[in-house]
Tab-separated table of C-alpha atoms in Angstrom:
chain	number	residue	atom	x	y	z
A	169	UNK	CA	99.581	125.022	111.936
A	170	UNK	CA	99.431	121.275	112.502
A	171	UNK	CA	102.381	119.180	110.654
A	172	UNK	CA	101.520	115.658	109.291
A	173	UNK	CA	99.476	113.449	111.968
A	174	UNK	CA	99.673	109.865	111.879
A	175	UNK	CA	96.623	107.243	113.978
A	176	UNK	CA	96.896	105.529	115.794
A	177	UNK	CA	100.486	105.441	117.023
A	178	UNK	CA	100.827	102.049	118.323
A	179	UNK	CA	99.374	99.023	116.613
A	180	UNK	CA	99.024	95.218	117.716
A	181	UNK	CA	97.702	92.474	115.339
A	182	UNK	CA	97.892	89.243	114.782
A	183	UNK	CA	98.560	87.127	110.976
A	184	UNK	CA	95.693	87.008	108.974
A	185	UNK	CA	94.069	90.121	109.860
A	186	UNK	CA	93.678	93.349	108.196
A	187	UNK	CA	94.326	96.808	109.484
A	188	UNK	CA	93.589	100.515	108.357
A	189	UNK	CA	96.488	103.358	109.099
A	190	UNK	CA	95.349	107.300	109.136
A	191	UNK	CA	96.981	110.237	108.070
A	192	UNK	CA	96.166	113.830	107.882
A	193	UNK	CA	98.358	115.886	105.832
A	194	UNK	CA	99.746	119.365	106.209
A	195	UNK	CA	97.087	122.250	105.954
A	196	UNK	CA	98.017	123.330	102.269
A	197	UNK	CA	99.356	120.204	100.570
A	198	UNK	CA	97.501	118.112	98.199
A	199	UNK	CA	99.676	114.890	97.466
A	200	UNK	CA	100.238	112.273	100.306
A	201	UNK	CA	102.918	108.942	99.852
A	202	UNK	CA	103.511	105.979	102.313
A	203	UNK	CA	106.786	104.310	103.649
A	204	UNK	CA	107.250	101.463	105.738
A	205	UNK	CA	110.567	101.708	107.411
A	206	UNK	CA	111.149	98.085	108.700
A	207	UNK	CA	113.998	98.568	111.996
A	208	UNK	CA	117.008	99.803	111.194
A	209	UNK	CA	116.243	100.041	107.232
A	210	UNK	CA	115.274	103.360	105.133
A	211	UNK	CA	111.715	103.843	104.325
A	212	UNK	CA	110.467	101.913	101.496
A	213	UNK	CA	107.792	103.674	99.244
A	214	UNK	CA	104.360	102.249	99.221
A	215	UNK	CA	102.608	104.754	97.151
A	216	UNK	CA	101.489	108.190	96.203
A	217	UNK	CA	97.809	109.611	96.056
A	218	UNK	CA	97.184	112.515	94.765
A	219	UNK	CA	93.748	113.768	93.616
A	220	UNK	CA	92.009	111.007	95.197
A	221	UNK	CA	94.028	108.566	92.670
A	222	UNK	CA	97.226	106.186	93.462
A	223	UNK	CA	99.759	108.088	91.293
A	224	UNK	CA	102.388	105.743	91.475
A	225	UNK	CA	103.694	102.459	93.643
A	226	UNK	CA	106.426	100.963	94.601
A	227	UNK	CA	106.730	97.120	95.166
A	228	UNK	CA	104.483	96.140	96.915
A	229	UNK	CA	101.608	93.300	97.104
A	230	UNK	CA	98.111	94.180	96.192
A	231	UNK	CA	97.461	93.138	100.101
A	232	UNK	CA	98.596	96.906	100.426
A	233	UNK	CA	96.152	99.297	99.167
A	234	UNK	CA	94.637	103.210	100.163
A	235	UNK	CA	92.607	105.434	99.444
A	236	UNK	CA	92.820	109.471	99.641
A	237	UNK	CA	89.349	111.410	100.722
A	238	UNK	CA	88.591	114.840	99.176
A	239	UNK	CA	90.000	116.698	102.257
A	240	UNK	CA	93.129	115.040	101.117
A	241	UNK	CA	93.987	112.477	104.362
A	242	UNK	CA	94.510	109.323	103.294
A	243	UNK	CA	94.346	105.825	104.305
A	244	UNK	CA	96.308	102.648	104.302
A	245	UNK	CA	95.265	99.253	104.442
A	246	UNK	CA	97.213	96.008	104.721
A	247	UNK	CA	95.167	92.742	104.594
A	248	UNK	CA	95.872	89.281	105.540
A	249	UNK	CA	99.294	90.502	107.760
A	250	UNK	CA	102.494	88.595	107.571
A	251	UNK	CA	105.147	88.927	110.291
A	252	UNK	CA	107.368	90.729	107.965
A	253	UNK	CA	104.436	93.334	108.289
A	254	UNK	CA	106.043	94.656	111.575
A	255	UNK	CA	107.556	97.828	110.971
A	256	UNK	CA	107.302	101.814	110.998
A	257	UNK	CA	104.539	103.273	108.919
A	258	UNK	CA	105.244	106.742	107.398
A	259	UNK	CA	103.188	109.308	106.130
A	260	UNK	CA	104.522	112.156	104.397
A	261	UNK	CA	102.533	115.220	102.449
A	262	UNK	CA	103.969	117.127	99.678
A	263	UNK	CA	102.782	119.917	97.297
A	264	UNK	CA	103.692	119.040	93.759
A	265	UNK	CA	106.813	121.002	92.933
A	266	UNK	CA	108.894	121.717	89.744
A	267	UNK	CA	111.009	118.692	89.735
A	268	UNK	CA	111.756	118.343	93.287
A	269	UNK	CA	109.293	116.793	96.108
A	270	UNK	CA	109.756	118.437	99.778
A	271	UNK	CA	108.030	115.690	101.866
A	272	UNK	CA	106.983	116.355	105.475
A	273	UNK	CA	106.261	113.693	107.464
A	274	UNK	CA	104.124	112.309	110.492
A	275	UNK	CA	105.853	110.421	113.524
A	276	UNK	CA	104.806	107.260	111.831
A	277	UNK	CA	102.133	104.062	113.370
A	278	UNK	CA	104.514	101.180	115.099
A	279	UNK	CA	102.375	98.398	113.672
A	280	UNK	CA	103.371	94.776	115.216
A	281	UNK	CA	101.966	91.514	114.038
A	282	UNK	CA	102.504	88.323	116.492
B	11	UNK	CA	116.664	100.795	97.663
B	12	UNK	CA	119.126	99.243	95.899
B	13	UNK	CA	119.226	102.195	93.356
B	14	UNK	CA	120.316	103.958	96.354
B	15	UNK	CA	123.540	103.001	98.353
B	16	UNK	CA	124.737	105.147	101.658
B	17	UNK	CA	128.265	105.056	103.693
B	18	UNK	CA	129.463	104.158	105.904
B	19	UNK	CA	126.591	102.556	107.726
B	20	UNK	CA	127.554	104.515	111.201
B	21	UNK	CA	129.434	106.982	112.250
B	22	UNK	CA	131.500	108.104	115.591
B	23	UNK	CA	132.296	111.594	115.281
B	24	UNK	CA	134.027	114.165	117.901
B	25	UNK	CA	132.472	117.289	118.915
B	26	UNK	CA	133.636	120.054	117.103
B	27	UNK	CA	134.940	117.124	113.892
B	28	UNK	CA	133.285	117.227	110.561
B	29	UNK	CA	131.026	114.165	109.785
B	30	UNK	CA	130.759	113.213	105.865
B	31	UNK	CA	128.059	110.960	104.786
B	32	UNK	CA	128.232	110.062	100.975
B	33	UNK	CA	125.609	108.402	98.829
B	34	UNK	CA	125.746	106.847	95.121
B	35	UNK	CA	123.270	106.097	93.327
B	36	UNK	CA	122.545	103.959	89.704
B	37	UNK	CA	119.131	106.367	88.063
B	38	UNK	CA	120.293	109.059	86.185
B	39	UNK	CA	116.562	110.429	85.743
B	40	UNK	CA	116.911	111.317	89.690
B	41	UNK	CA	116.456	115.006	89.325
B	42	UNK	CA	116.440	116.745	92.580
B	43	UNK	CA	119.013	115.029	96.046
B	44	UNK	CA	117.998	115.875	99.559
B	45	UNK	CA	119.582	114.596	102.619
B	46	UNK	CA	116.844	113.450	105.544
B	47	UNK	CA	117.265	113.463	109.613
B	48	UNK	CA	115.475	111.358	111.360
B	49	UNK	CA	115.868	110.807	115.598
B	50	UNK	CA	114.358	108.345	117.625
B	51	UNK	CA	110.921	108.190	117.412
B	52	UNK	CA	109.997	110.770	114.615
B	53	UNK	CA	109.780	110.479	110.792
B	54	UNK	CA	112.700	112.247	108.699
B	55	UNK	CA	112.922	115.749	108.214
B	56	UNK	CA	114.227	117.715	105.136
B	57	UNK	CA	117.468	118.725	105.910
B	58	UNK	CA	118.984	120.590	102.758
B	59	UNK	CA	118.702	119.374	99.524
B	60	UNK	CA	120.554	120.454	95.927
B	61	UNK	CA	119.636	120.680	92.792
B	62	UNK	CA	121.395	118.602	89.525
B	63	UNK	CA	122.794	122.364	88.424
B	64	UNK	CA	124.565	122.978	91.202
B	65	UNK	CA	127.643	121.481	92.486
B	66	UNK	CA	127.408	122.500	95.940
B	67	UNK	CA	124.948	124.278	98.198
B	68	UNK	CA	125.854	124.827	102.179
B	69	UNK	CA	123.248	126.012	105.045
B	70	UNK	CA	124.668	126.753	108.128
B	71	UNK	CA	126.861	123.617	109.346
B	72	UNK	CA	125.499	121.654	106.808
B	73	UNK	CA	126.463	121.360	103.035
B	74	UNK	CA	126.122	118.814	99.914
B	75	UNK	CA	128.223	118.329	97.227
B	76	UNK	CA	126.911	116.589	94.166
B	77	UNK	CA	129.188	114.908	91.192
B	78	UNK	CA	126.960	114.166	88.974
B	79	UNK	CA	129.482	112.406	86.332
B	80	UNK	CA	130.452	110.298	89.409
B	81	UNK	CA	126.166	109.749	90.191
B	82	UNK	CA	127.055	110.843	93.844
B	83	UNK	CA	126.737	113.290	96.492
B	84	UNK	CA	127.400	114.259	100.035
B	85	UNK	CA	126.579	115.354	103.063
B	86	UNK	CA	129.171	117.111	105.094
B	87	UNK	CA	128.159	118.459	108.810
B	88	UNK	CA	130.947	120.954	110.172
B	89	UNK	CA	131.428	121.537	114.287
B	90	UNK	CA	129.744	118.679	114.681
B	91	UNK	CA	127.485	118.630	118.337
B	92	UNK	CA	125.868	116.219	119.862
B	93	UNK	CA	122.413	117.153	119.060
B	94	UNK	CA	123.227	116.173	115.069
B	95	UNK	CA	123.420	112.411	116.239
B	96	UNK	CA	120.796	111.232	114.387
B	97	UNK	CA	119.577	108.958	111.340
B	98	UNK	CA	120.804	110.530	107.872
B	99	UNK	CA	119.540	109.480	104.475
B	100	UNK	CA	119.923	110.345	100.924
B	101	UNK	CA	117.018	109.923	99.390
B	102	UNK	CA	117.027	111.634	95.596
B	103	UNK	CA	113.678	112.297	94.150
B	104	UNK	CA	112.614	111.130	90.274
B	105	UNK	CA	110.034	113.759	88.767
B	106	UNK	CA	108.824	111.685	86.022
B	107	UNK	CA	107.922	108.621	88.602
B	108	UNK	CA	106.873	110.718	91.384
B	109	UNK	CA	108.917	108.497	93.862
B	110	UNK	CA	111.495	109.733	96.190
B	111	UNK	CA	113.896	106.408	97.049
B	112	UNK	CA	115.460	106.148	100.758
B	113	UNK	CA	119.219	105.210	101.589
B	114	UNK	CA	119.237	102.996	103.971
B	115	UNK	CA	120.723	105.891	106.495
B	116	UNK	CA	123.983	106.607	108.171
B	117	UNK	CA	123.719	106.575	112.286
B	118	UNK	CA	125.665	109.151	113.359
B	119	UNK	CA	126.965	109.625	116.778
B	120	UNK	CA	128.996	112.319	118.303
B	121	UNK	CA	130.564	112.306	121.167
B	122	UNK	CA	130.769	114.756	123.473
């Protein structure tokens, strides 16, 4: 049973231009959220998707947006990148729980803008 | 993050010690409090995580406590080894937002 996979792994691009992250979640869960995890920091959340809709976000620029397909992966996009862009993105899937969230995530993209 | 403060910000443990990683934090609407480890390389894992009616939980080496009139809670790793040095956060979880909110993580290390 594949866990939480993350494309590509290793990212290089320059201000100004836009990029698109991957993520497939874990076979079985429905809900997928993004971090960024800037070096030696926590992860910061992005935002949730769940049934194909952004279900809540944290704060963040509209130059951050995704979308979530019907198989449930989801992608992220970042347009015109800053330097403080460079960091750790983090995908993590979930299955809606009772008051609690168990998130599982992928070994992240290393995205660096020069 | 701010809602969400860890300490100490490292940590230099013997083998065998007990490490104790604490975390306070300001939402009271924060309704379920795991504890994430996270190595080089890799996203965080769920580690153990408590409930808001429960005062303490342990698995294995590792246990929380939670105060919840003090809005904190702990992480407490017993026989510490040197595979535990890691990343740890707190990150507690709010239902009604469907957010959970990182610590900025403790680095442990122990030494041998």
């Amino acid at each position: 049973d594949a866990g939480v996979t993350q494309s590509p792994t290793h990212l290089i691009k320059t201000r100004g231009q836009q990029v698109t992250l991957r993520c497939s979640p874990k076979s079985g869960h429905d809900t997928v959220s993004w971090y960024q995890q800037a070096l030696g920091q926590g992860p910061q959340f992005i935002f949730q998707y769940y049934e194909e809709e952004e279900r809540q976000r944290g704060n963040f620029p509209d130059r951050f947006s995704g979308h979530q397909f019907p198989n449930y992966s989801s992608e992220l996009n970042v347009n015109a990148l800053l330097l403080g862009d460079s960091a750790l993105y983090l995908c993590a899937s979930s299955v809606p729980g009772q008051g609690y969230e168990k998130l599982f995530f992928g070994s992240g993209t290393q995205l660096s803008v020069l | 993050q701010q809602q969400v403060k860890q300490s100490p910000q490292s940590l230099i443990v013997q083998k065998g010690g007990i490490s104790i990683i604490n975390c306070a934090y300001e939402n009271t609407a924060f309704d379920y409090f795991p504890w994430y480890q996270q190595f080089p390389g890799k996203g965080p894992a769920l580690l153990i995580a408590i409930r808001p009616d429960v005062s303490e939980k342990k698995e294995g080496r590792f246990t929380i406590s939670f105060n919840k009139s003090a809005k904190q809670f702990s992480l407490h790793i017993m026989d510490s080894q040197p595979g535990d040095s890691a990343t740890y956060f707190c990150a507690p979880y709010w239902g009604g937002g469907f957010k959970t909110i990182f610590g900025a993580g403790t680095r442990l290390f122990v030494k041998a």
